[in-house]
Amino acid sequence: MPMFLTLFVLLSMLAAASMAPYTATILRLVPKARRSFALGVQWTLFRLLGGIPGPVIFGHIIDQACALWQESDCGEVGACAVYDSGKLGLYLLVSSVSIRLVSMALYLLAYCLYKPVAEEKENVPAESETMI
């Protein structure tokens, strides 16, 4: 249990600390004219890819650790009555670590494949050049 809690806390801290570098990466790599759009797309993808399938996937993982399911009189399966805490901890740890490793591999791949683009020149009004 101490190992699980230690790794879980470290993974949670890494997940929380990773949001600032993601935003800084977007702000550094995207031309100024498109930065707000890029940040909007980034947050939309985070919400769509993490907010919708995340709870479904983790719910399925948690269901796999069920030791005893409740059953109604007519034979329908209900909610889990008893969880195997050893399996539950292991499944959650393995899934969290594997998701984080895939994320890190994709960012490493993006870093290796990135090719800088030329910065777009901003149109500066002629008035600003003549003002003192």
PDB file of C-alpha atoms in Angstrom:
ATOM      1  CA  MET A   1       0.000   0.000   0.000  1.00  0.00           C
ATOM      2  CA  PRO A   2       2.762   2.543   0.744  1.00  0.00           C
ATOM      3  CA  MET A   3       4.285   1.911  -2.689  1.00  0.00           C
ATOM      4  CA  PHE A   4       0.912   2.365  -4.365  1.00  0.00           C
ATOM      5  CA  LEU A   5       0.189   5.605  -2.522  1.00  0.00           C
ATOM      6  CA  THR A   6       3.673   6.964  -3.246  1.00  0.00           C
ATOM      7  CA  LEU A   7       3.414   6.234  -6.963  1.00  0.00           C
ATOM      8  CA  PHE A   8      -0.168   7.494  -7.133  1.00  0.00           C
ATOM      9  CA  VAL A   9       0.755  10.802  -5.470  1.00  0.00           C
ATOM     10  CA  LEU A  10       3.786  11.208  -7.759  1.00  0.00           C
ATOM     11  CA  LEU A  11       1.680  10.518 -10.853  1.00  0.00           C
ATOM     12  CA  SER A  12      -0.952  12.994  -9.692  1.00  0.00           C
ATOM     13  CA  MET A  13       1.697  15.650  -9.119  1.00  0.00           C
ATOM     14  CA  LEU A  14       3.205  14.986 -12.557  1.00  0.00           C
ATOM     15  CA  ALA A  15      -0.206  15.247 -14.186  1.00  0.00           C
ATOM     16  CA  ALA A  16      -0.911  18.565 -12.457  1.00  0.00           C
ATOM     17  CA  ALA A  17       2.577  19.930 -13.187  1.00  0.00           C
ATOM     18  CA  SER A  18       2.388  18.994 -16.850  1.00  0.00           C
ATOM     19  CA  MET A  19      -0.327  21.499 -17.760  1.00  0.00           C
ATOM     20  CA  ALA A  20       1.995  24.524 -17.595  1.00  0.00           C
ATOM     21  CA  PRO A  21       4.568  23.023 -20.010  1.00  0.00           C
ATOM     22  CA  TYR A  22       1.780  22.030 -22.429  1.00  0.00           C
ATOM     23  CA  THR A  23       0.526  25.607 -22.485  1.00  0.00           C
ATOM     24  CA  ALA A  24       4.054  27.034 -22.755  1.00  0.00           C
ATOM     25  CA  THR A  25       4.770  24.697 -25.668  1.00  0.00           C
ATOM     26  CA  ILE A  26       1.679  25.872 -27.519  1.00  0.00           C
ATOM     27  CA  LEU A  27       2.517  29.529 -26.884  1.00  0.00           C
ATOM     28  CA  ARG A  28       6.082  29.086 -28.072  1.00  0.00           C
ATOM     29  CA  LEU A  29       5.463  27.028 -31.194  1.00  0.00           C
ATOM     30  CA  VAL A  30       2.322  28.581 -32.634  1.00  0.00           C
ATOM     31  CA  PRO A  31       2.504  31.938 -34.475  1.00  0.00           C
ATOM     32  CA  LYS A  32       1.079  34.901 -32.525  1.00  0.00           C
ATOM     33  CA  ALA A  33      -1.944  35.259 -34.771  1.00  0.00           C
ATOM     34  CA  ARG A  34      -3.088  31.702 -34.036  1.00  0.00           C
ATOM     35  CA  ARG A  35      -2.214  31.295 -30.348  1.00  0.00           C
ATOM     36  CA  SER A  36      -5.678  31.837 -28.912  1.00  0.00           C
ATOM     37  CA  PHE A  37      -7.149  29.392 -31.428  1.00  0.00           C
ATOM     38  CA  ALA A  38      -4.426  26.836 -30.617  1.00  0.00           C
ATOM     39  CA  LEU A  39      -5.107  27.115 -26.880  1.00  0.00           C
ATOM     40  CA  GLY A  40      -8.827  26.657 -27.519  1.00  0.00           C
ATOM     41  CA  VAL A  41      -8.181  23.546 -29.602  1.00  0.00           C
ATOM     42  CA  GLN A  42      -5.791  22.202 -26.952  1.00  0.00           C
ATOM     43  CA  TRP A  43      -8.330  22.567 -24.142  1.00  0.00           C
ATOM     44  CA  THR A  44     -11.129  21.175 -26.280  1.00  0.00           C
ATOM     45  CA  LEU A  45      -9.059  18.080 -27.072  1.00  0.00           C
ATOM     46  CA  PHE A  46      -8.074  17.667 -23.417  1.00  0.00           C
ATOM     47  CA  ARG A  47     -11.724  17.772 -22.406  1.00  0.00           C
ATOM     48  CA  LEU A  48     -12.922  15.508 -25.229  1.00  0.00           C
ATOM     49  CA  LEU A  49     -10.171  12.907 -24.943  1.00  0.00           C
ATOM     50  CA  GLY A  50      -9.844  12.978 -21.163  1.00  0.00           C
ATOM     51  CA  GLY A  51     -13.253  13.998 -19.893  1.00  0.00           C
ATOM     52  CA  ILE A  52     -15.471  11.696 -21.912  1.00  0.00           C
ATOM     53  CA  PRO A  53     -13.655   8.358 -22.342  1.00  0.00           C
ATOM     54  CA  GLY A  54     -11.628   8.674 -19.116  1.00  0.00           C
ATOM     55  CA  PRO A  55     -14.431   7.914 -16.638  1.00  0.00           C
ATOM     56  CA  VAL A  56     -15.753   5.129 -18.875  1.00  0.00           C
ATOM     57  CA  ILE A  57     -12.340   3.464 -19.123  1.00  0.00           C
ATOM     58  CA  PHE A  58     -11.607   3.779 -15.404  1.00  0.00           C
ATOM     59  CA  GLY A  59     -15.127   2.555 -14.575  1.00  0.00           C
ATOM     60  CA  HIS A  60     -14.453  -0.563 -16.640  1.00  0.00           C
ATOM     61  CA  ILE A  61     -11.091  -1.045 -14.900  1.00  0.00           C
ATOM     62  CA  ILE A  62     -12.733  -0.707 -11.488  1.00  0.00           C
ATOM     63  CA  ASP A  63     -15.457  -3.193 -12.496  1.00  0.00           C
ATOM     64  CA  GLN A  64     -12.755  -5.738 -13.364  1.00  0.00           C
ATOM     65  CA  ALA A  65     -11.681  -5.745  -9.697  1.00  0.00           C
ATOM     66  CA  CYS A  66     -15.148  -6.699  -8.434  1.00  0.00           C
ATOM     67  CA  ALA A  67     -15.198  -9.842  -6.319  1.00  0.00           C
ATOM     68  CA  LEU A  68     -18.969 -10.047  -5.740  1.00  0.00           C
ATOM     69  CA  TRP A  69     -21.799  -8.575  -7.804  1.00  0.00           C
ATOM     70  CA  GLN A  70     -25.257  -7.885  -6.392  1.00  0.00           C
ATOM     71  CA  GLU A  71     -28.065  -9.782  -8.095  1.00  0.00           C
ATOM     72  CA  SER A  72     -31.765  -9.082  -8.034  1.00  0.00           C
ATOM     73  CA  ASP A  73     -34.433 -11.770  -7.627  1.00  0.00           C
ATOM     74  CA  CYS A  74     -34.942 -11.959 -11.372  1.00  0.00           C
ATOM     75  CA  GLY A  75     -31.236 -12.579 -12.044  1.00  0.00           C
ATOM     76  CA  GLU A  76     -30.209  -9.109 -13.187  1.00  0.00           C
ATOM     77  CA  VAL A  77     -26.694  -8.058 -12.213  1.00  0.00           C
ATOM     78  CA  GLY A  78     -26.530  -4.857 -10.172  1.00  0.00           C
ATOM     79  CA  ALA A  79     -23.686  -2.915  -8.630  1.00  0.00           C
ATOM     80  CA  CYS A  80     -20.505  -4.385  -7.200  1.00  0.00           C
ATOM     81  CA  ALA A  81     -20.912  -5.385  -3.567  1.00  0.00           C
ATOM     82  CA  VAL A  82     -17.287  -6.261  -2.749  1.00  0.00           C
ATOM     83  CA  TYR A  83     -14.068  -5.201  -4.462  1.00  0.00           C
ATOM     84  CA  ASP A  84     -10.764  -7.059  -4.349  1.00  0.00           C
ATOM     85  CA  SER A  85      -8.646  -4.176  -3.022  1.00  0.00           C
ATOM     86  CA  GLY A  86      -5.360  -5.749  -4.145  1.00  0.00           C
ATOM     87  CA  LYS A  87      -6.552  -6.113  -7.719  1.00  0.00           C
ATOM     88  CA  LEU A  88      -8.141  -2.665  -7.675  1.00  0.00           C
ATOM     89  CA  GLY A  89      -4.928  -0.974  -6.563  1.00  0.00           C
ATOM     90  CA  LEU A  90      -2.860  -2.910  -9.080  1.00  0.00           C
ATOM     91  CA  TYR A  91      -5.231  -2.243 -11.986  1.00  0.00           C
ATOM     92  CA  LEU A  92      -5.440   1.480 -11.248  1.00  0.00           C
ATOM     93  CA  LEU A  93      -1.677   1.798 -10.822  1.00  0.00           C
ATOM     94  CA  VAL A  94      -0.900  -0.084 -14.037  1.00  0.00           C
ATOM     95  CA  SER A  95      -3.474   1.867 -16.036  1.00  0.00           C
ATOM     96  CA  SER A  96      -2.286   5.243 -14.694  1.00  0.00           C
ATOM     97  CA  VAL A  97       1.362   4.455 -15.361  1.00  0.00           C
ATOM     98  CA  SER A  98       0.668   3.073 -18.834  1.00  0.00           C
ATOM     99  CA  ILE A  99      -1.423   6.097 -19.839  1.00  0.00           C
ATOM    100  CA  ARG A 100       1.308   8.432 -18.572  1.00  0.00           C
ATOM    101  CA  LEU A 101       3.997   6.470 -20.479  1.00  0.00           C
ATOM    102  CA  VAL A 102       2.003   6.652 -23.714  1.00  0.00           C
ATOM    103  CA  SER A 103       1.565  10.393 -23.198  1.00  0.00           C
ATOM    104  CA  MET A 104       5.286  10.872 -22.586  1.00  0.00           C
ATOM    105  CA  ALA A 105       6.157   8.790 -25.668  1.00  0.00           C
ATOM    106  CA  LEU A 106       3.841  10.894 -27.839  1.00  0.00           C
ATOM    107  CA  TYR A 107       5.383  14.128 -26.547  1.00  0.00           C
ATOM    108  CA  LEU A 108       8.870  12.752 -27.163  1.00  0.00           C
ATOM    109  CA  LEU A 109       7.819  11.809 -30.690  1.00  0.00           C
ATOM    110  CA  ALA A 110       6.413  15.307 -31.253  1.00  0.00           C
ATOM    111  CA  TYR A 111       9.664  16.821 -29.947  1.00  0.00           C
ATOM    112  CA  CYS A 112      11.766  14.687 -32.307  1.00  0.00           C
ATOM    113  CA  LEU A 113       9.578  15.330 -35.355  1.00  0.00           C
ATOM    114  CA  TYR A 114       9.059  19.080 -34.824  1.00  0.00           C
ATOM    115  CA  LYS A 115      10.352  21.362 -37.559  1.00  0.00           C
ATOM    116  CA  PRO A 116      10.181  25.100 -36.847  1.00  0.00           C
ATOM    117  CA  VAL A 117       8.130  27.223 -39.205  1.00  0.00           C
ATOM    118  CA  ALA A 118       8.991  30.759 -40.247  1.00  0.00           C
ATOM    119  CA  GLU A 119       7.373  33.391 -38.050  1.00  0.00           C
ATOM    120  CA  GLU A 120       4.648  35.347 -39.816  1.00  0.00           C
ATOM    121  CA  LYS A 121       5.256  39.079 -40.027  1.00  0.00           C
ATOM    122  CA  GLU A 122       2.631  41.238 -38.393  1.00  0.00           C
ATOM    123  CA  ASN A 123       1.110  44.067 -40.384  1.00  0.00           C
ATOM    124  CA  VAL A 124       2.117  47.254 -38.612  1.00  0.00           C
ATOM    125  CA  PRO A 125       0.012  50.304 -39.477  1.00  0.00           C
ATOM    126  CA  ALA A 126       1.903  53.173 -41.085  1.00  0.00           C
ATOM    127  CA  GLU A 127       0.647  55.559 -38.363  1.00  0.00           C
ATOM    128  CA  SER A 128       2.658  53.839 -35.648  1.00  0.00           C
ATOM    129  CA  GLU A 129       5.889  54.371 -37.544  1.00  0.00           C
ATOM    130  CA  THR A 130       5.407  58.147 -37.739  1.00  0.00           C
ATOM    131  CA  MET A 131       4.258  58.685 -34.151  1.00  0.00           C
ATOM    132  CA  ILE A 132       6.775  60.069 -31.699  1.00  0.00           C
TER     133      ILE A 132
END
